[in-house]
Amino acid sequence: GNSVTQMEGPVTLSEEAFLTINCTYTATGYPSLFWYVQYPGEGLQLLLKATKADDKGSNKGFEATYRKETTSFHLEKGSVQVSDSAVYFCALSDRITSGSRLTFGEGTQLTVNP
Amino acid sequence: NAGVTQTPKFQVLKTGQSMTLQCAQDMNHEYMSWYRQDPGMGLRLIHYSVGAGITDQGEVPNGYNVSRSTTEDFPLRLLSAAPSQTSVYFCAASGQSNTGELFFGEGSRLTVL
């Protein structure tokens, strides 16, 4: 079956530090890959996505590249801000099944200190 | 811009009680789903619907019922609450087939004593 594995958290960084959150996946077929972000007290919202191998998703300074050879979709940001403090979820959608059926990773809590 | 609206936001139940979590969307999206979020386990799919009158089970359906009589509404029913159902519940909607972009509600925190 499908699965997503994220690096364990929590992650604590200082403002302007470089961020990497690792994500690897197992899936049948050719999944689409996503990063969702959950700010305190809110629901999840889509941060970025990639739908095929070698695609790079980017948004708000974050980026991730769909690497089929390593089955990875690592999230990176060059300079984090305090406002980036949130929980980040990696997810995949198997195109064989309904587009609404996402498989999520465990989530990684990020705290950015000023 | 309401999007996906969940009620209630907080609820405390005693073991054995029943309740319904409401979910409504105003985006005319076909797909709706319910997830539960537990520490260290991410989000797990409970039930989903691909359109009015059609529902199916997700990863963790036991103890929950759903129905989809209209495009807008997708309530989640707990028939006999158990402490293991203490969690945060999220409803989500999606309007595009096989792209996976979900729009989430703000969540409902349920505690079962």
PDB file of C-alpha atoms in Angstrom, chain A residues 4-6 22-25 33-36 73-74 88-92 103-108:
ATOM      1  CA  VAL A   4       4.730   8.520   3.399  1.00  0.00           C
ATOM      2  CA  THR A   5       7.606   8.897   5.845  1.00  0.00           C
ATOM      3  CA  GLN A   6       8.753  12.273   7.147  1.00  0.00           C
ATOM      4  CA  ASN A  22      12.821  15.099   4.458  1.00  0.00           C
ATOM      5  CA  CYS A  23       9.992  13.113   2.910  1.00  0.00           C
ATOM      6  CA  THR A  24      10.114   9.728   1.222  1.00  0.00           C
ATOM      7  CA  TYR A  25       7.233   7.713  -0.142  1.00  0.00           C
ATOM      8  CA  LEU A  33       3.084  14.715  -4.239  1.00  0.00           C
ATOM      9  CA  PHE A  34       2.140  17.524  -1.901  1.00  0.00           C
ATOM     10  CA  TRP A  35       3.252  19.560   1.050  1.00  0.00           C
ATOM     11  CA  TYR A  36       0.520  20.876   3.313  1.00  0.00           C
ATOM     12  CA  PHE A  73      10.013  15.034  -2.051  1.00  0.00           C
ATOM     13  CA  HIS A  74      12.091  17.019   0.438  1.00  0.00           C
ATOM     14  CA  TYR A  88       4.260  20.510   7.762  1.00  0.00           C
ATOM     15  CA  PHE A  89       2.755  17.396   6.189  1.00  0.00           C
ATOM     16  CA  CYS A  90       4.004  15.531   3.167  1.00  0.00           C
ATOM     17  CA  ALA A  91       1.287  13.666   1.252  1.00  0.00           C
ATOM     18  CA  LEU A  92       0.677  11.682  -1.896  1.00  0.00           C
ATOM     19  CA  THR A 103      -1.967   9.493   2.246  1.00  0.00           C
ATOM     20  CA  PHE A 104      -0.237  11.758   4.775  1.00  0.00           C
ATOM     21  CA  GLY A 105       3.017  11.561   6.625  1.00  0.00           C
ATOM     22  CA  GLU A 106       3.173  12.026  10.383  1.00  0.00           C
ATOM     23  CA  GLY A 107       3.814  15.757  10.199  1.00  0.00           C
ATOM     24  CA  THR A 108       6.874  17.750  11.282  1.00  0.00           C
TER      25      THR A 108
END
